[in-house]
Every structure is written in C-alpha cells, then in structure tokens.
Amino acid sequence: MDVLEHDEQQGVTAPRAAWELGAALADHSVPVDDRDGVAVAQFLRMAADAWAATKTEESIDRALERVRFLRLLERGAGVARRDAVGDARGSEASWARVGWSLNTSRQSAYERFTG
C-alpha cells in the first residue's frame, strides 16, 4: 500500500485516510475478518502514525495525535454507520438483516438506531 497522501499544510487528512482504508478493503489488500479485525486495526495504526508524523516531532505529541486521529475516524464511522443503517432500512432491509450486518441481534440494532 502506498504512503498516505498528505498536503503540505495539514498533513494526512482523515477523509483521505478513510478513503485509503476503503480502497484497501475493496481490493482485498487488507483482508476483512469479522472475528478479529486485526488487519484493519493494523492499517488504522499505520494511518494514525502517518497522520501524527506530519503533525509533530515530539514523541508524546505524536501519541496524542494518533489518539486524536482515531477519535475523528471513530466519530465519522459512527455517523456513516447511522446513515448506512438508515439507507438499508429505506431500502426495506429488515432489522434482522441490519442486526446481522452489525454482528448483533435484531432487537439490539432496532434499539440502537431508532432512539
């Protein structure tokens, strides 16, 4: 996988890193395994490291930038997941199928996304 793209002023952007992850998943260079997600986690660590390296030279600041980057991705993923569930429901997917895709029960999916 190529080094994450960055611009000279802001470094690696969160949207670009998310795009890179999506592309890696789509072309199977990052294998998807619902049981552990180890490969995805490794990619996210690499992306967070690349982000932090462009932001600062200090070790402690780099660690904090990695945390910040992962928080941004997590927040964005939550919004995207909620939108995707809404799209699935709008396409008449059952709560059982939504629950399956989230690796949870129908009832848990319903409670989580209807409140």
PDB file of N, CA and C in Angstrom, residues 41-101:
ATOM      1  N   ALA A  41      -7.187  -3.091  12.020  1.00  0.00           N
ATOM      2  CA  ALA A  41      -6.548  -2.363  13.126  1.00  0.00           C
ATOM      3  C   ALA A  41      -5.109  -1.993  12.767  1.00  0.00           C
ATOM      4  N   GLN A  42      -4.392  -2.899  12.120  1.00  0.00           N
ATOM      5  CA  GLN A  42      -3.022  -2.593  11.715  1.00  0.00           C
ATOM      6  C   GLN A  42      -2.999  -1.446  10.712  1.00  0.00           C
ATOM      7  N   PHE A  43      -3.917  -1.450   9.764  1.00  0.00           N
ATOM      8  CA  PHE A  43      -3.979  -0.360   8.801  1.00  0.00           C
ATOM      9  C   PHE A  43      -4.280   0.958   9.510  1.00  0.00           C
ATOM     10  N   LEU A  44      -5.212   0.935  10.451  1.00  0.00           N
ATOM     11  CA  LEU A  44      -5.552   2.159  11.176  1.00  0.00           C
ATOM     12  C   LEU A  44      -4.366   2.675  11.983  1.00  0.00           C
ATOM     13  N   ARG A  45      -3.592   1.779  12.575  1.00  0.00           N
ATOM     14  CA  ARG A  45      -2.385   2.215  13.289  1.00  0.00           C
ATOM     15  C   ARG A  45      -1.400   2.873  12.332  1.00  0.00           C
ATOM     16  N   MET A  46      -1.222   2.289  11.142  1.00  0.00           N
ATOM     17  CA  MET A  46      -0.329   2.882  10.150  1.00  0.00           C
ATOM     18  C   MET A  46      -0.826   4.266   9.730  1.00  0.00           C
ATOM     19  N   ALA A  47      -2.125   4.383   9.502  1.00  0.00           N
ATOM     20  CA  ALA A  47      -2.687   5.669   9.111  1.00  0.00           C
ATOM     21  C   ALA A  47      -2.521   6.696  10.223  1.00  0.00           C
ATOM     22  N   ALA A  48      -2.755   6.278  11.460  1.00  0.00           N
ATOM     23  CA  ALA A  48      -2.601   7.182  12.607  1.00  0.00           C
ATOM     24  C   ALA A  48      -1.141   7.607  12.762  1.00  0.00           C
ATOM     25  N   ASP A  49      -0.226   6.692  12.545  1.00  0.00           N
ATOM     26  CA  ASP A  49       1.200   7.031  12.610  1.00  0.00           C
ATOM     27  C   ASP A  49       1.570   8.051  11.534  1.00  0.00           C
ATOM     28  N   ALA A  50       1.053   7.849  10.315  1.00  0.00           N
ATOM     29  CA  ALA A  50       1.345   8.776   9.220  1.00  0.00           C
ATOM     30  C   ALA A  50       0.775  10.160   9.533  1.00  0.00           C
ATOM     31  N   TRP A  51      -0.426  10.202  10.066  1.00  0.00           N
ATOM     32  CA  TRP A  51      -1.058  11.471  10.457  1.00  0.00           C
ATOM     33  C   TRP A  51      -0.188  12.174  11.498  1.00  0.00           C
ATOM     34  N   ALA A  52       0.171  11.451  12.548  1.00  0.00           N
ATOM     35  CA  ALA A  52       0.925  12.042  13.657  1.00  0.00           C
ATOM     36  C   ALA A  52       2.299  12.527  13.204  1.00  0.00           C
ATOM     37  N   ALA A  53       2.935  11.789  12.310  1.00  0.00           N
ATOM     38  CA  ALA A  53       4.274  12.161  11.845  1.00  0.00           C
ATOM     39  C   ALA A  53       4.267  13.498  11.117  1.00  0.00           C
ATOM     40  N   THR A  54       3.161  13.816  10.456  1.00  0.00           N
ATOM     41  CA  THR A  54       3.089  15.088   9.750  1.00  0.00           C
ATOM     42  C   THR A  54       2.727  16.239  10.677  1.00  0.00           C
ATOM     43  N   LYS A  55       2.239  15.925  11.865  1.00  0.00           N
ATOM     44  CA  LYS A  55       1.777  16.960  12.779  1.00  0.00           C
ATOM     45  C   LYS A  55       2.851  17.455  13.746  1.00  0.00           C
ATOM     46  N   THR A  56       3.745  16.567  14.172  1.00  0.00           N
ATOM     47  CA  THR A  56       4.694  16.955  15.213  1.00  0.00           C
ATOM     48  C   THR A  56       5.903  16.042  15.245  1.00  0.00           C
ATOM     49  N   GLU A  57       6.973  16.531  15.851  1.00  0.00           N
ATOM     50  CA  GLU A  57       8.200  15.757  16.031  1.00  0.00           C
ATOM     51  C   GLU A  57       8.269  15.132  17.421  1.00  0.00           C
ATOM     52  N   GLU A  58       7.559  15.698  18.392  1.00  0.00           N
ATOM     53  CA  GLU A  58       7.630  15.253  19.787  1.00  0.00           C
ATOM     54  C   GLU A  58       6.915  13.923  19.983  1.00  0.00           C
ATOM     55  N   SER A  59       7.551  13.005  20.684  1.00  0.00           N
ATOM     56  CA  SER A  59       7.010  11.668  20.904  1.00  0.00           C
ATOM     57  C   SER A  59       5.653  11.699  21.593  1.00  0.00           C
ATOM     58  N   ILE A  60       5.555  12.453  22.690  1.00  0.00           N
ATOM     59  CA  ILE A  60       4.282  12.488  23.425  1.00  0.00           C
ATOM     60  C   ILE A  60       3.186  13.123  22.577  1.00  0.00           C
ATOM     61  N   ASP A  61       3.538  14.157  21.809  1.00  0.00           N
ATOM     62  CA  ASP A  61       2.554  14.801  20.945  1.00  0.00           C
ATOM     63  C   ASP A  61       2.118  13.869  19.820  1.00  0.00           C
ATOM     64  N   ARG A  62       3.047  13.071  19.311  1.00  0.00           N
ATOM     65  CA  ARG A  62       2.682  12.098  18.268  1.00  0.00           C
ATOM     66  C   ARG A  62       1.673  11.095  18.803  1.00  0.00           C
ATOM     67  N   ALA A  63       1.905  10.613  20.017  1.00  0.00           N
ATOM     68  CA  ALA A  63       0.956   9.665  20.620  1.00  0.00           C
ATOM     69  C   ALA A  63      -0.418  10.303  20.760  1.00  0.00           C
ATOM     70  N   LEU A  64      -0.458  11.546  21.179  1.00  0.00           N
ATOM     71  CA  LEU A  64      -1.737  12.241  21.336  1.00  0.00           C
ATOM     72  C   LEU A  64      -2.389  12.509  19.981  1.00  0.00           C
ATOM     73  N   GLU A  65      -1.611  12.799  18.963  1.00  0.00           N
ATOM     74  CA  GLU A  65      -2.159  12.989  17.619  1.00  0.00           C
ATOM     75  C   GLU A  65      -2.748  11.685  17.087  1.00  0.00           C
ATOM     76  N   ARG A  66      -2.116  10.554  17.388  1.00  0.00           N
ATOM     77  CA  ARG A  66      -2.680   9.265  16.970  1.00  0.00           C
ATOM     78  C   ARG A  66      -4.033   9.051  17.618  1.00  0.00           C
ATOM     79  N   VAL A  67      -4.140   9.368  18.914  1.00  0.00           N
ATOM     80  CA  VAL A  67      -5.417   9.242  19.622  1.00  0.00           C
ATOM     81  C   VAL A  67      -6.458  10.149  18.971  1.00  0.00           C
ATOM     82  N   ARG A  68      -6.068  11.387  18.690  1.00  0.00           N
ATOM     83  CA  ARG A  68      -6.987  12.350  18.076  1.00  0.00           C
ATOM     84  C   ARG A  68      -7.468  11.856  16.709  1.00  0.00           C
ATOM     85  N   PHE A  69      -6.547  11.367  15.892  1.00  0.00           N
ATOM     86  CA  PHE A  69      -6.887  10.863  14.566  1.00  0.00           C
ATOM     87  C   PHE A  69      -7.892   9.714  14.667  1.00  0.00           C
ATOM     88  N   LEU A  70      -7.627   8.764  15.555  1.00  0.00           N
ATOM     89  CA  LEU A  70      -8.519   7.617  15.690  1.00  0.00           C
ATOM     90  C   LEU A  70      -9.883   8.028  16.235  1.00  0.00           C
ATOM     91  N   ARG A  71      -9.911   9.041  17.105  1.00  0.00           N
ATOM     92  CA  ARG A  71     -11.190   9.564  17.595  1.00  0.00           C
ATOM     93  C   ARG A  71     -11.991  10.172  16.442  1.00  0.00           C
ATOM     94  N   LEU A  72     -11.314  10.922  15.580  1.00  0.00           N
ATOM     95  CA  LEU A  72     -12.001  11.509  14.427  1.00  0.00           C
ATOM     96  C   LEU A  72     -12.575  10.434  13.512  1.00  0.00           C
ATOM     97  N   LEU A  73     -11.794   9.390  13.258  1.00  0.00           N
ATOM     98  CA  LEU A  73     -12.289   8.291  12.417  1.00  0.00           C
ATOM     99  C   LEU A  73     -13.452   7.572  13.086  1.00  0.00           C
ATOM    100  N   GLU A  74     -13.349   7.363  14.384  1.00  0.00           N
ATOM    101  CA  GLU A  74     -14.416   6.680  15.113  1.00  0.00           C
ATOM    102  C   GLU A  74     -15.718   7.482  15.049  1.00  0.00           C
ATOM    103  N   ARG A  75     -15.609   8.787  15.272  1.00  0.00           N
ATOM    104  CA  ARG A  75     -16.801   9.634  15.220  1.00  0.00           C
ATOM    105  C   ARG A  75     -17.394   9.610  13.816  1.00  0.00           C
ATOM    106  N   GLY A  76     -16.537   9.745  12.820  1.00  0.00           N
ATOM    107  CA  GLY A  76     -17.020   9.709  11.438  1.00  0.00           C
ATOM    108  C   GLY A  76     -17.638   8.378  11.075  1.00  0.00           C
ATOM    109  N   ALA A  77     -17.039   7.301  11.560  1.00  0.00           N
ATOM    110  CA  ALA A  77     -17.584   5.966  11.281  1.00  0.00           C
ATOM    111  C   ALA A  77     -18.963   5.806  11.909  1.00  0.00           C
ATOM    112  N   GLY A  78     -19.156   6.367  13.093  1.00  0.00           N
ATOM    113  CA  GLY A  78     -20.464   6.288  13.747  1.00  0.00           C
ATOM    114  C   GLY A  78     -21.545   6.997  12.952  1.00  0.00           C
ATOM    115  N   VAL A  79     -21.222   8.171  12.433  1.00  0.00           N
ATOM    116  CA  VAL A  79     -22.176   8.921  11.613  1.00  0.00           C
ATOM    117  C   VAL A  79     -22.463   8.150  10.325  1.00  0.00           C
ATOM    118  N   ALA A  80     -21.409   7.641   9.696  1.00  0.00           N
ATOM    119  CA  ALA A  80     -21.575   6.884   8.454  1.00  0.00           C
ATOM    120  C   ALA A  80     -22.380   5.603   8.691  1.00  0.00           C
ATOM    121  N   ARG A  81     -22.152   4.939   9.822  1.00  0.00           N
ATOM    122  CA  ARG A  81     -22.896   3.711  10.148  1.00  0.00           C
ATOM    123  C   ARG A  81     -24.375   4.033  10.311  1.00  0.00           C
ATOM    124  N   ARG A  82     -24.685   5.120  11.038  1.00  0.00           N
ATOM    125  CA  ARG A  82     -26.086   5.516  11.230  1.00  0.00           C
ATOM    126  C   ARG A  82     -26.740   5.812   9.873  1.00  0.00           C
ATOM    127  N   ASP A  83     -26.030   6.515   8.998  1.00  0.00           N
ATOM    128  CA  ASP A  83     -26.552   6.798   7.661  1.00  0.00           C
ATOM    129  C   ASP A  83     -26.773   5.513   6.865  1.00  0.00           C
ATOM    130  N   ALA A  84     -25.820   4.590   6.956  1.00  0.00           N
ATOM    131  CA  ALA A  84     -25.932   3.327   6.217  1.00  0.00           C
ATOM    132  C   ALA A  84     -27.116   2.502   6.714  1.00  0.00           C
ATOM    133  N   VAL A  85     -27.332   2.495   8.029  1.00  0.00           N
ATOM    134  CA  VAL A  85     -28.494   1.778   8.576  1.00  0.00           C
ATOM    135  C   VAL A  85     -29.781   2.429   8.062  1.00  0.00           C
ATOM    136  N   GLY A  86     -29.810   3.761   8.048  1.00  0.00           N
ATOM    137  CA  GLY A  86     -30.979   4.452   7.509  1.00  0.00           C
ATOM    138  C   GLY A  86     -31.214   4.112   6.046  1.00  0.00           C
ATOM    139  N   ASP A  87     -30.137   4.049   5.270  1.00  0.00           N
ATOM    140  CA  ASP A  87     -30.254   3.669   3.855  1.00  0.00           C
ATOM    141  C   ASP A  87     -30.763   2.235   3.716  1.00  0.00           C
ATOM    142  N   ALA A  88     -30.232   1.336   4.547  1.00  0.00           N
ATOM    143  CA  ALA A  88     -30.661  -0.070   4.491  1.00  0.00           C
ATOM    144  C   ALA A  88     -32.144  -0.186   4.831  1.00  0.00           C
ATOM    145  N   ARG A  89     -32.550   0.497   5.872  1.00  0.00           N
ATOM    146  CA  ARG A  89     -33.963   0.465   6.257  1.00  0.00           C
ATOM    147  C   ARG A  89     -34.824   1.111   5.176  1.00  0.00           C
ATOM    148  N   GLY A  90     -34.323   2.196   4.569  1.00  0.00           N
ATOM    149  CA  GLY A  90     -35.053   2.841   3.476  1.00  0.00           C
ATOM    150  C   GLY A  90     -35.179   1.945   2.250  1.00  0.00           C
ATOM    151  N   SER A  91     -34.262   0.990   2.134  1.00  0.00           N
ATOM    152  CA  SER A  91     -34.312   0.011   1.036  1.00  0.00           C
ATOM    153  C   SER A  91     -35.059  -1.247   1.445  1.00  0.00           C
ATOM    154  N   GLU A  92     -35.774  -1.156   2.562  1.00  0.00           N
ATOM    155  CA  GLU A  92     -36.628  -2.223   3.092  1.00  0.00           C
ATOM    156  C   GLU A  92     -35.866  -3.421   3.648  1.00  0.00           C
ATOM    157  N   ALA A  93     -34.623  -3.211   4.086  1.00  0.00           N
ATOM    158  CA  ALA A  93     -33.911  -4.289   4.784  1.00  0.00           C
ATOM    159  C   ALA A  93     -34.565  -4.478   6.151  1.00  0.00           C
ATOM    160  N   SER A  94     -34.710  -5.713   6.565  1.00  0.00           N
ATOM    161  CA  SER A  94     -35.321  -5.999   7.868  1.00  0.00           C
ATOM    162  C   SER A  94     -34.339  -5.678   8.995  1.00  0.00           C
ATOM    163  N   TRP A  95     -34.872  -5.506  10.193  1.00  0.00           N
ATOM    164  CA  TRP A  95     -33.995  -5.282  11.346  1.00  0.00           C
ATOM    165  C   TRP A  95     -33.128  -6.512  11.608  1.00  0.00           C
ATOM    166  N   ALA A  96     -33.616  -7.692  11.249  1.00  0.00           N
ATOM    167  CA  ALA A  96     -32.804  -8.906  11.410  1.00  0.00           C
ATOM    168  C   ALA A  96     -31.569  -8.836  10.515  1.00  0.00           C
ATOM    169  N   ARG A  97     -31.743  -8.376   9.282  1.00  0.00           N
ATOM    170  CA  ARG A  97     -30.598  -8.264   8.367  1.00  0.00           C
ATOM    171  C   ARG A  97     -29.660  -7.147   8.783  1.00  0.00           C
ATOM    172  N   VAL A  98     -30.216  -6.036   9.261  1.00  0.00           N
ATOM    173  CA  VAL A  98     -29.378  -4.951   9.761  1.00  0.00           C
ATOM    174  C   VAL A  98     -28.574  -5.448  10.954  1.00  0.00           C
ATOM    175  N   GLY A  99     -29.237  -6.148  11.876  1.00  0.00           N
ATOM    176  CA  GLY A  99     -28.543  -6.710  13.039  1.00  0.00           C
ATOM    177  C   GLY A  99     -27.427  -7.651  12.620  1.00  0.00           C
ATOM    178  N   TRP A 100     -27.695  -8.500  11.633  1.00  0.00           N
ATOM    179  CA  TRP A 100     -26.669  -9.429  11.152  1.00  0.00           C
ATOM    180  C   TRP A 100     -25.456  -8.662  10.635  1.00  0.00           C
ATOM    181  N   SER A 101     -25.705  -7.597   9.857  1.00  0.00           N
ATOM    182  CA  SER A 101     -24.576  -6.845   9.284  1.00  0.00           C
ATOM    183  C   SER A 101     -23.773  -6.119  10.361  1.00  0.00           C
TER     184      SER A 101
END
